[in-house]
CSV table of C-alpha atoms in Angstrom, one decimal:
chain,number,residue,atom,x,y,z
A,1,UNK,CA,6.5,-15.4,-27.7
A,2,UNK,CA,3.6,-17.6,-26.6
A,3,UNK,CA,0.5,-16.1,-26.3
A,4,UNK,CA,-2.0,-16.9,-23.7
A,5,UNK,CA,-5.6,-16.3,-22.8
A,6,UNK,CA,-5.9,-13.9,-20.3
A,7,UNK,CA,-8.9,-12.9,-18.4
A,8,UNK,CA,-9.5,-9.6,-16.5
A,9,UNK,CA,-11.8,-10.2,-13.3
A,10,UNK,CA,-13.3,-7.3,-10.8
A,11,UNK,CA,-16.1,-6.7,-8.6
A,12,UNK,CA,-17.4,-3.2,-8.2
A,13,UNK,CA,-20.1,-0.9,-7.0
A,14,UNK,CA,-21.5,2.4,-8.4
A,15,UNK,CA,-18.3,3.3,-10.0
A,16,UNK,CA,-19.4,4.8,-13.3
A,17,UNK,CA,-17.0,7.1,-12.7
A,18,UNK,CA,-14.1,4.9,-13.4
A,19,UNK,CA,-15.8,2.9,-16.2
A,20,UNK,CA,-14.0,4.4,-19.2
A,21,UNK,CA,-10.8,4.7,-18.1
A,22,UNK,CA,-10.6,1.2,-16.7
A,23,UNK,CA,-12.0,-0.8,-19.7
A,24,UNK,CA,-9.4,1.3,-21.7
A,25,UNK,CA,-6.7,-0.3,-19.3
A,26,UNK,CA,-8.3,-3.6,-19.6
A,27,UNK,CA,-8.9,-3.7,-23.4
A,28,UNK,CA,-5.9,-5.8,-24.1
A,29,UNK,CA,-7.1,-9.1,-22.3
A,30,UNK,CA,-9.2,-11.6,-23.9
A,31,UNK,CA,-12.2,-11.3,-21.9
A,32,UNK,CA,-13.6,-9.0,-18.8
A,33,UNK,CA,-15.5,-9.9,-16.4
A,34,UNK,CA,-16.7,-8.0,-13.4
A,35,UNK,CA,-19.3,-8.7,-10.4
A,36,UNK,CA,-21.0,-5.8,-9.4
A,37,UNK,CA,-22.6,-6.2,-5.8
A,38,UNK,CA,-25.8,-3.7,-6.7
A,39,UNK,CA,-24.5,-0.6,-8.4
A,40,UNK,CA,-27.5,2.3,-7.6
A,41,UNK,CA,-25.9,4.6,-11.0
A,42,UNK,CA,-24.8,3.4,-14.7
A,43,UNK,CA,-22.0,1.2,-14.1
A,44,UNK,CA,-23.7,-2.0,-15.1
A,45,UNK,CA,-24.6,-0.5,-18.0
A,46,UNK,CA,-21.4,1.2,-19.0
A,47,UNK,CA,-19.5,-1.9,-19.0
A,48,UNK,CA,-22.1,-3.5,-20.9
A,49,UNK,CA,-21.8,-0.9,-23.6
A,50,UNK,CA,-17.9,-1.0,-23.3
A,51,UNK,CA,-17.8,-5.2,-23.7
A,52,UNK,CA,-17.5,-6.3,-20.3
A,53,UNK,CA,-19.2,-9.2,-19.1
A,54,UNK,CA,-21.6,-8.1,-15.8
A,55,UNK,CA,-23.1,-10.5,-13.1
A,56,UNK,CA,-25.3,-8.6,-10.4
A,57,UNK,CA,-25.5,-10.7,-7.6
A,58,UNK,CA,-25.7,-9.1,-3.9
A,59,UNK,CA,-23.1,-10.4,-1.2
A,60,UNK,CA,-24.9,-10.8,1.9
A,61,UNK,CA,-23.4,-10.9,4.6
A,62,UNK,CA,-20.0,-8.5,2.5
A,63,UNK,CA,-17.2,-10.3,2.5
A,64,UNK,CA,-14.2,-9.2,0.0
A,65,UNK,CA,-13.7,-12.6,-0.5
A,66,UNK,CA,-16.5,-14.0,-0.8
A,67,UNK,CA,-16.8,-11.4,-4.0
A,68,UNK,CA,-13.5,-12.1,-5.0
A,69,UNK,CA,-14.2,-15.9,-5.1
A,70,UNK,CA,-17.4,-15.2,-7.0
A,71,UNK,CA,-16.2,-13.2,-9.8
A,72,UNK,CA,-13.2,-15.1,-10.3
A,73,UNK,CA,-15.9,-18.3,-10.8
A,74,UNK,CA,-17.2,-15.8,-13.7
A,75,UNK,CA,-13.5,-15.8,-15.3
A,76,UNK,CA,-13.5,-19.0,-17.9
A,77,UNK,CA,-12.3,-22.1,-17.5
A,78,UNK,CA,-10.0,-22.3,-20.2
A,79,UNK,CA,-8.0,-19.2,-19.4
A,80,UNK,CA,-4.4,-19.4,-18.6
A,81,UNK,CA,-3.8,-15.9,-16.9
A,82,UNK,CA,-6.2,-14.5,-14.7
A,83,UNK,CA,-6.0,-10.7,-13.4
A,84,UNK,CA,-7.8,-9.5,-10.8
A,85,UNK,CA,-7.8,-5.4,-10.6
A,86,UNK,CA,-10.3,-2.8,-8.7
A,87,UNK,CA,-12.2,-0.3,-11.3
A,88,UNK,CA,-10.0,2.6,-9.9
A,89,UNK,CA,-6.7,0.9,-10.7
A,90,UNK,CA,-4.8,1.1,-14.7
A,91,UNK,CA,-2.4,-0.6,-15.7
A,92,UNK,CA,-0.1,1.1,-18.1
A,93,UNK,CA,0.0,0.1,-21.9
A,94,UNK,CA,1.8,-2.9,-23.1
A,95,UNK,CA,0.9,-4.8,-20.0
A,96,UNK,CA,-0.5,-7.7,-22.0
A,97,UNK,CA,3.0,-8.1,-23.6
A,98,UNK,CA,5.4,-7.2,-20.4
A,99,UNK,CA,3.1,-10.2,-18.9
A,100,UNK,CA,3.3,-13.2,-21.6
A,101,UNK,CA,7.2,-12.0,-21.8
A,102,UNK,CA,8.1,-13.9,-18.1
A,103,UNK,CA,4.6,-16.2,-17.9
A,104,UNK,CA,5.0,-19.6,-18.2
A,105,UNK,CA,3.5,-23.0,-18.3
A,106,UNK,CA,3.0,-24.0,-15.0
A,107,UNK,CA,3.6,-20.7,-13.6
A,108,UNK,CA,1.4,-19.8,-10.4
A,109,UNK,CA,1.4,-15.9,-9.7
A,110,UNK,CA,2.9,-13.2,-10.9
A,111,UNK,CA,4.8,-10.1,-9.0
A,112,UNK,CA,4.3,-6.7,-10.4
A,113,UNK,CA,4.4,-2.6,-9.3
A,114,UNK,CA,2.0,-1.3,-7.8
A,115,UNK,CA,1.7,2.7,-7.3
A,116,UNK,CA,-1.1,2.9,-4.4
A,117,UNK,CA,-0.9,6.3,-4.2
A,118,UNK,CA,-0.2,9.6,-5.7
A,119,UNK,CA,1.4,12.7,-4.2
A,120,UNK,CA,0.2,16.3,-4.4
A,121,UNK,CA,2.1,17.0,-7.3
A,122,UNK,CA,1.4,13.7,-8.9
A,123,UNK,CA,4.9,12.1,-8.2
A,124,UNK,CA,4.1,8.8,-7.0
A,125,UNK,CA,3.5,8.3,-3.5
A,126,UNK,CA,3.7,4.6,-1.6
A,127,UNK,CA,4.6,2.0,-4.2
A,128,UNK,CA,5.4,-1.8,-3.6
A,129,UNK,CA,4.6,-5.0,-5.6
A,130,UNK,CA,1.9,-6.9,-5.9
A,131,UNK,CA,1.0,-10.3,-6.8
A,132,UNK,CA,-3.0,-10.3,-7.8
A,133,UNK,CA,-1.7,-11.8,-11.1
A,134,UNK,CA,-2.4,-15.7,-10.9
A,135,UNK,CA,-3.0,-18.9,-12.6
A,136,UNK,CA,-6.6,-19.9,-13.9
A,137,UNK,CA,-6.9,-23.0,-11.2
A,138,UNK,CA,-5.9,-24.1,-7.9
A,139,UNK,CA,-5.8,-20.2,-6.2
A,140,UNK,CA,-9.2,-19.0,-3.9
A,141,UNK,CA,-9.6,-16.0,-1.7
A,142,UNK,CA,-9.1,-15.5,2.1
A,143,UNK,CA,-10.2,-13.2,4.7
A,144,UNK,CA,-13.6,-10.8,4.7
A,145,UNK,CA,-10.9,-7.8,4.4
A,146,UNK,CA,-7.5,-7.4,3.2
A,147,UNK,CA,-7.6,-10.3,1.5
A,148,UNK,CA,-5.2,-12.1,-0.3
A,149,UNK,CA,-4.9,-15.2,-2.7
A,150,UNK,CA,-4.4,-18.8,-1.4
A,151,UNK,CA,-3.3,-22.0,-2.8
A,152,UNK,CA,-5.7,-24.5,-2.4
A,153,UNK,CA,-4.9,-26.6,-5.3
A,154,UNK,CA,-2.9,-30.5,-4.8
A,155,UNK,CA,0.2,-30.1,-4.7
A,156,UNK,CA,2.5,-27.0,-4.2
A,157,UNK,CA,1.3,-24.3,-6.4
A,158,UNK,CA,4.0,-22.9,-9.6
A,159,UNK,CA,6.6,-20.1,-9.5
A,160,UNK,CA,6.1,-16.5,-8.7
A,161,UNK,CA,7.6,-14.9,-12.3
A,162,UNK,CA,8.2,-11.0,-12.1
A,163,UNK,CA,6.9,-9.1,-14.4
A,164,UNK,CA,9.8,-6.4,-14.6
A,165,UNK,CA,7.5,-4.3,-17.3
A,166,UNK,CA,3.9,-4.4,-15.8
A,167,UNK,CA,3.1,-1.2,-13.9
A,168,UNK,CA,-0.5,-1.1,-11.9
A,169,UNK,CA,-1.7,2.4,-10.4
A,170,UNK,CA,-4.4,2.9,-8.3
A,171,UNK,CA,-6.6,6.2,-8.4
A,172,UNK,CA,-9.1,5.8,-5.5
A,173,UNK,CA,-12.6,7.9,-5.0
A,174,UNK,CA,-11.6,9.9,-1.9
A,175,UNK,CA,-15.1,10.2,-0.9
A,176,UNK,CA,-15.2,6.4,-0.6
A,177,UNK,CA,-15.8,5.2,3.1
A,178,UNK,CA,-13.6,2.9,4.6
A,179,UNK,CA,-16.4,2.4,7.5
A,180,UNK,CA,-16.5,-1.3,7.1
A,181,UNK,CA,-12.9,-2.2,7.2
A,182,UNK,CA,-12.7,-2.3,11.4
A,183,UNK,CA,-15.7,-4.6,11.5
A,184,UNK,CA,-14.7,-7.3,8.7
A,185,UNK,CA,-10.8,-6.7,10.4
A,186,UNK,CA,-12.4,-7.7,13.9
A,187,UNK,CA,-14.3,-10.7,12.1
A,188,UNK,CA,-11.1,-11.7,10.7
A,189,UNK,CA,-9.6,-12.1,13.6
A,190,UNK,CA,-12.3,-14.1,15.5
A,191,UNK,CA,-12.2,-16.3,12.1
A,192,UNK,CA,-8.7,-16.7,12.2
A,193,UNK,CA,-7.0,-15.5,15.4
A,194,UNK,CA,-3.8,-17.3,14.5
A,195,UNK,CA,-2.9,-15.1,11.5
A,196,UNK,CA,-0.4,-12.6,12.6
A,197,UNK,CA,-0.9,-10.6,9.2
A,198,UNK,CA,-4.6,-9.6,10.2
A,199,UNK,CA,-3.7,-8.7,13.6
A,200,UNK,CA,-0.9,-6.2,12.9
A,201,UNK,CA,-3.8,-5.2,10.2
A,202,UNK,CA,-6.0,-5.0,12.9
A,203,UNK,CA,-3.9,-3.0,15.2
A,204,UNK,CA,-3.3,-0.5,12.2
A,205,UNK,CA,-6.9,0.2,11.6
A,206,UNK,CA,-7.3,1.0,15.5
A,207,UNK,CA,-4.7,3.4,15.0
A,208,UNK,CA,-5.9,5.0,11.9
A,209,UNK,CA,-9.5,5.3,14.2
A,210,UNK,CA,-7.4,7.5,17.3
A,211,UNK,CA,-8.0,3.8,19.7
A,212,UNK,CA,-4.7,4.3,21.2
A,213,UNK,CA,-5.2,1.9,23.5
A,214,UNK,CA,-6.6,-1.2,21.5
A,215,UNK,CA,-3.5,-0.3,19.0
A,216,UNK,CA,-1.1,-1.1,21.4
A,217,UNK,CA,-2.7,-4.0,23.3
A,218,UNK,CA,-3.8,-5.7,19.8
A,219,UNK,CA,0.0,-5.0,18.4
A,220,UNK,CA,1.9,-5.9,21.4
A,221,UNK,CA,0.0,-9.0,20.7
A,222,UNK,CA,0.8,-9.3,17.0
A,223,UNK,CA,4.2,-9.2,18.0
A,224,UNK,CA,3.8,-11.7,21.2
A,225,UNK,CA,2.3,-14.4,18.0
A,226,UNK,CA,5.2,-17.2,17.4
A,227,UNK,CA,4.5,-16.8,13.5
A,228,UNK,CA,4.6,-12.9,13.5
A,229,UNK,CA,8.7,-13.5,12.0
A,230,UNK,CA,8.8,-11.0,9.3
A,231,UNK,CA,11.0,-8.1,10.5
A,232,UNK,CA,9.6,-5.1,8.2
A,233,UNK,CA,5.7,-5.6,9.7
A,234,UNK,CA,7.5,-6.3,12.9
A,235,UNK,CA,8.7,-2.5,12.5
A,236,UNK,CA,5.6,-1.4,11.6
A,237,UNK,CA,3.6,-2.8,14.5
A,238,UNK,CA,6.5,-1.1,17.0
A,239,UNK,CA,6.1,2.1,15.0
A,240,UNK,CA,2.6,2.4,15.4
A,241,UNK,CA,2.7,1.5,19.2
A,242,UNK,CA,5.1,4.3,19.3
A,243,UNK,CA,2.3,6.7,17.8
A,244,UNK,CA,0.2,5.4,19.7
A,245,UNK,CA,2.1,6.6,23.0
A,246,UNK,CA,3.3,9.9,21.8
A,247,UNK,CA,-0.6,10.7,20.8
A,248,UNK,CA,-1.7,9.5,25.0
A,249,UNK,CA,1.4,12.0,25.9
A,250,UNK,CA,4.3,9.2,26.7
A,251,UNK,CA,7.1,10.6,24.5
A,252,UNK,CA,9.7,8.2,26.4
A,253,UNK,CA,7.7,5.0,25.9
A,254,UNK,CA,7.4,6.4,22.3
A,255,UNK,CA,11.2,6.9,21.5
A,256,UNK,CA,11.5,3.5,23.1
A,257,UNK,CA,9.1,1.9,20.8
A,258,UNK,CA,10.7,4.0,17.8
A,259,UNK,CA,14.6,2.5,18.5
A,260,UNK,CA,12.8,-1.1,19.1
A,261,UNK,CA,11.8,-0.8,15.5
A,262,UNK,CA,14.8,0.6,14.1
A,263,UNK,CA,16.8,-2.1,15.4
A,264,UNK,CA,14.2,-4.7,14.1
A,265,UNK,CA,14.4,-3.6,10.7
A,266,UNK,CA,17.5,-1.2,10.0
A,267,UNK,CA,17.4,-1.8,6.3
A,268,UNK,CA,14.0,0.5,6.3
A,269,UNK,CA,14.3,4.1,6.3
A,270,UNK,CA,10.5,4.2,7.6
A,271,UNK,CA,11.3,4.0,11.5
A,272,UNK,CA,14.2,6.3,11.2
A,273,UNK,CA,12.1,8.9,9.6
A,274,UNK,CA,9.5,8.4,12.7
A,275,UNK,CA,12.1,8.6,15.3
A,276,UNK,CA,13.5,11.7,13.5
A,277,UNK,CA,10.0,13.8,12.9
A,278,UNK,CA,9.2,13.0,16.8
A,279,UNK,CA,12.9,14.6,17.8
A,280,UNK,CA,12.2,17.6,15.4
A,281,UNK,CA,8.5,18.7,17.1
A,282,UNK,CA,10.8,18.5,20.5
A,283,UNK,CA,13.9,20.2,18.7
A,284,UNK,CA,16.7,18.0,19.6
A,285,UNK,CA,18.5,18.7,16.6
A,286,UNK,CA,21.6,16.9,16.6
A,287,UNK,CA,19.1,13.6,16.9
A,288,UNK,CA,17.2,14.7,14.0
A,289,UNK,CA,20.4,15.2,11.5
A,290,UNK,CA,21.5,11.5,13.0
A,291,UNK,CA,18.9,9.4,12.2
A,292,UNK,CA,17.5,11.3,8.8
A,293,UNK,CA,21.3,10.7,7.5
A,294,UNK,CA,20.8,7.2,8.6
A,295,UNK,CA,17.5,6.7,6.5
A,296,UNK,CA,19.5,8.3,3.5
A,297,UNK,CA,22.1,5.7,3.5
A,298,UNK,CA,19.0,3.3,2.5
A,299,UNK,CA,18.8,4.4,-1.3
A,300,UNK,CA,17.0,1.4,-2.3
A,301,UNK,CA,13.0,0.9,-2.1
A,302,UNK,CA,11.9,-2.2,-1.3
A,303,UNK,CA,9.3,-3.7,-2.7
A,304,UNK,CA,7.0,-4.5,0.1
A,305,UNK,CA,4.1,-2.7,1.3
A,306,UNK,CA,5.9,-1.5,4.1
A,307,UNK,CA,6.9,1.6,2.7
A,308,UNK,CA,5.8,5.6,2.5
A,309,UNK,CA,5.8,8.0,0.5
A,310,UNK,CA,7.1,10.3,2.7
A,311,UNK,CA,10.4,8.9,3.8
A,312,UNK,CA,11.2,8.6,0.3
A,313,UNK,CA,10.2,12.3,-0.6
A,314,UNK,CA,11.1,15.4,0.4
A,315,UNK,CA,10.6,14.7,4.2
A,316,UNK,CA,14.4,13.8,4.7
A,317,UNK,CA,16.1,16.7,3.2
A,318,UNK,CA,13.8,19.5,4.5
A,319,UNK,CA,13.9,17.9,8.5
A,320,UNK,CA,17.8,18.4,7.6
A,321,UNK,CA,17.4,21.8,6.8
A,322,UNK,CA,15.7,23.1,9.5
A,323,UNK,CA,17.7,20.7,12.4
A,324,UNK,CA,21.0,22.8,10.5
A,325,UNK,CA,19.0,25.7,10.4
A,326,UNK,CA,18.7,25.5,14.4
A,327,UNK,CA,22.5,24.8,15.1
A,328,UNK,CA,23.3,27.4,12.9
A,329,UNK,CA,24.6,25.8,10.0
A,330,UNK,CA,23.2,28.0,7.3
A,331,UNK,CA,25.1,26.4,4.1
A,332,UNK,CA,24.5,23.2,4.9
A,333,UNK,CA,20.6,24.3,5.4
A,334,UNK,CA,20.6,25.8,1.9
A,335,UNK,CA,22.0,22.4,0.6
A,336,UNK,CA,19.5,20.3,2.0
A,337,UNK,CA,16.6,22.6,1.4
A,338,UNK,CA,17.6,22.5,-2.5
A,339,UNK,CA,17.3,19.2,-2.4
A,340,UNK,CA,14.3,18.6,-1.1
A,341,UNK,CA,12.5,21.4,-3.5
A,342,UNK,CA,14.0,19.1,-6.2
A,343,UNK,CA,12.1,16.4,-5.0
A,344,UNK,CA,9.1,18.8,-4.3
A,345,UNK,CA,9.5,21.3,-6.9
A,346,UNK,CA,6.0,22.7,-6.9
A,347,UNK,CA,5.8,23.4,-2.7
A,348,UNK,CA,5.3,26.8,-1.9
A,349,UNK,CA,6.4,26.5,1.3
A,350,UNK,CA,9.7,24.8,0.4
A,351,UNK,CA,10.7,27.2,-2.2
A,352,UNK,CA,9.9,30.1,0.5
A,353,UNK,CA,12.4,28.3,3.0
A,354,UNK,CA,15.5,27.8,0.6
A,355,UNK,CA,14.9,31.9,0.0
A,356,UNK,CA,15.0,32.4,3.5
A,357,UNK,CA,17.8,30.1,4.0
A,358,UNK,CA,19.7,31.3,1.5
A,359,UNK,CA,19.4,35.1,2.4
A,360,UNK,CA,20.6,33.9,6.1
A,361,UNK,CA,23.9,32.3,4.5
A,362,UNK,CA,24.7,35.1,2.2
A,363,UNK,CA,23.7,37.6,5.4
């Protein structure tokens, strides 16, 4: 197996915290380079101490790609592999290997899994694959948030490989602030109003923020753009107008938005899950055990962002439960409440359910 040099680049900001644990991760690349933006506590020094190579430089106006751009300028030019990773993200051992397994010469980025977030219990959360794996040359940064790589380089740019073995996960601060993404998202916009991706992203954030009505005017729009083709963010966007009505009171405009998105993208379980938890708060059961056995016929995961934790957990099974519950189908209640403890073992209020349920069955 050839071996390449590989070179781990980051940017970062008084996270001391993660210092240890991520130059652990890191430790099996050639070299690690990071651009910290004005750390306030010991991270500069940590990394020092642990071998990584530290720039302090202050991005002004902050942009994530201007930083991004910058501290990939501090990765060497003779690398082959570059790997850009956040100080609150590890990668599982043996990544280096799994890596040079599928990398070739000529090879531009490479796909991997990502596990953005944990549950509870420490099961994994919302997974998907990610691409922030990429070739020395030719690749630069785009967008002040969210941003992602772009080929620049003559030419077309060399094959995604997969790298079946390489697992990322991401352990975030909580008490981080996300205060600056709405601002940089609006600026993105404005910069580039023809990208449908930062719209719908746009859209999202007014949504995460309560702005019911700038959620549905800005994703109406996303998906009024000619480029806005890919079905699953499609979904999403009609998803999240649905939210966005059922939280102003409009539960009809709601369910309509909820069937547009489930006949946009029926291979996702997401918008059936949606529809399903919106008929259960208005207890129209027989709708609930319809469209939660329709997101169980999708048993595989995709690998795009667009998925949650939550229609791939429990969620499912303990909706069925109750909706069988409330026609009075007590075995079939104790059935689907086992199997969502299974996938929830540790929930109080799951385990206290399937006793209930079960006592109601036997009774």
């Amino acid at each position: 197996m050839k071996r390449y040099k590989v070179c781990v680049y980051a940017i970062c900001k008084n996270e001391e915290q993660f210092v240890e644990r991520w130059m652990d991760s890191m430790s099996e690349a050639d070299r690690v380079v990071v651009l910290d933006t004005g750390s306030e506590d010991g991270t500069v020094e940590k990394l020092r101490e642990r071998g990584a190579e530290v720039t302090v430089e202050t991005i002004s106006p902050w942009r994530f790609d201007t930083a991004r751009n910058r501290s990939l300028e501090l990765a060497p030019e003779d690398a082959d592999i570059c790997v850009c990773t956040d100080l609150d993200e590890v990668f599982h051992p043996g990544w280096r290997e799994e890596l040079e397994k599928v990398w070739a010469p000529g090879a531009g980025q490479a796909s991997y899994r990502y596990t953005w977030s944990f549950n509870a219990d420490g099961s994994e959360g919302v997974v998907f694959w990610y691409e922030k794996i990429h070739a020395r040359w030719g690749y630069q940064w785009v967008h002040p948030v969210h941003e992602v790589l772009k080929w620049v380089g003559e030419g077309s740019p060399g094959p995604m490989v997969t790298a079946e073995g390489v697992q990322l996960d991401h352990h975030p601060d909580p008490e981080k602030s996300r205060s600056q993404y709405l601002p940089l998202l609006e600026l993105s916009v404005r910069e580039a109003p023809e990208d449908d991706r930062n719209v719908h992203y746009l859209g999202r954030e007014y949504m995460y923020r309560g702005r019911w009505d700038d959620c549905i005017r800005t994703l109406k729009g996303h998906l009024a753009m000619p480029t806005a083709l890919w079905r699953d963010e499609r979904a999403a966007s009609m998803r999240y107008i649905a939210k966005a009505y059922w939280e102003k009171g409009e539960p009809a405009a709601a369910r309509d938005w909820y069937l547009r998105a489930i006949t946009e993208a029926p291979h996702l379980r997401e918008p059936y899950m949606d529809l399903a938890l919106m008929l259960y708060l208005q207890g129209e059961w027989e709708g609930v055990l319809y469209f939660t056995a329709c997101a169980l016929a999708i048993t595989v995961r995709p690998r795009s962002y667009i998925c949650e934790a939550a229609a791939w957990g429990s969620l499912p099974h303990d909706l069925r439960a109750m909706a069988f519950y409330h026609t009075g189908a007590y075995l079939e209640a104790v059935a689907e409440a086992g199997k969502a403890l299974e996938l929830e073992p540790e929930n109080p209020r799951l385990k206290e359910n399937l006793e209930i349920l079960k006592e109601l069955a036997e009774g």
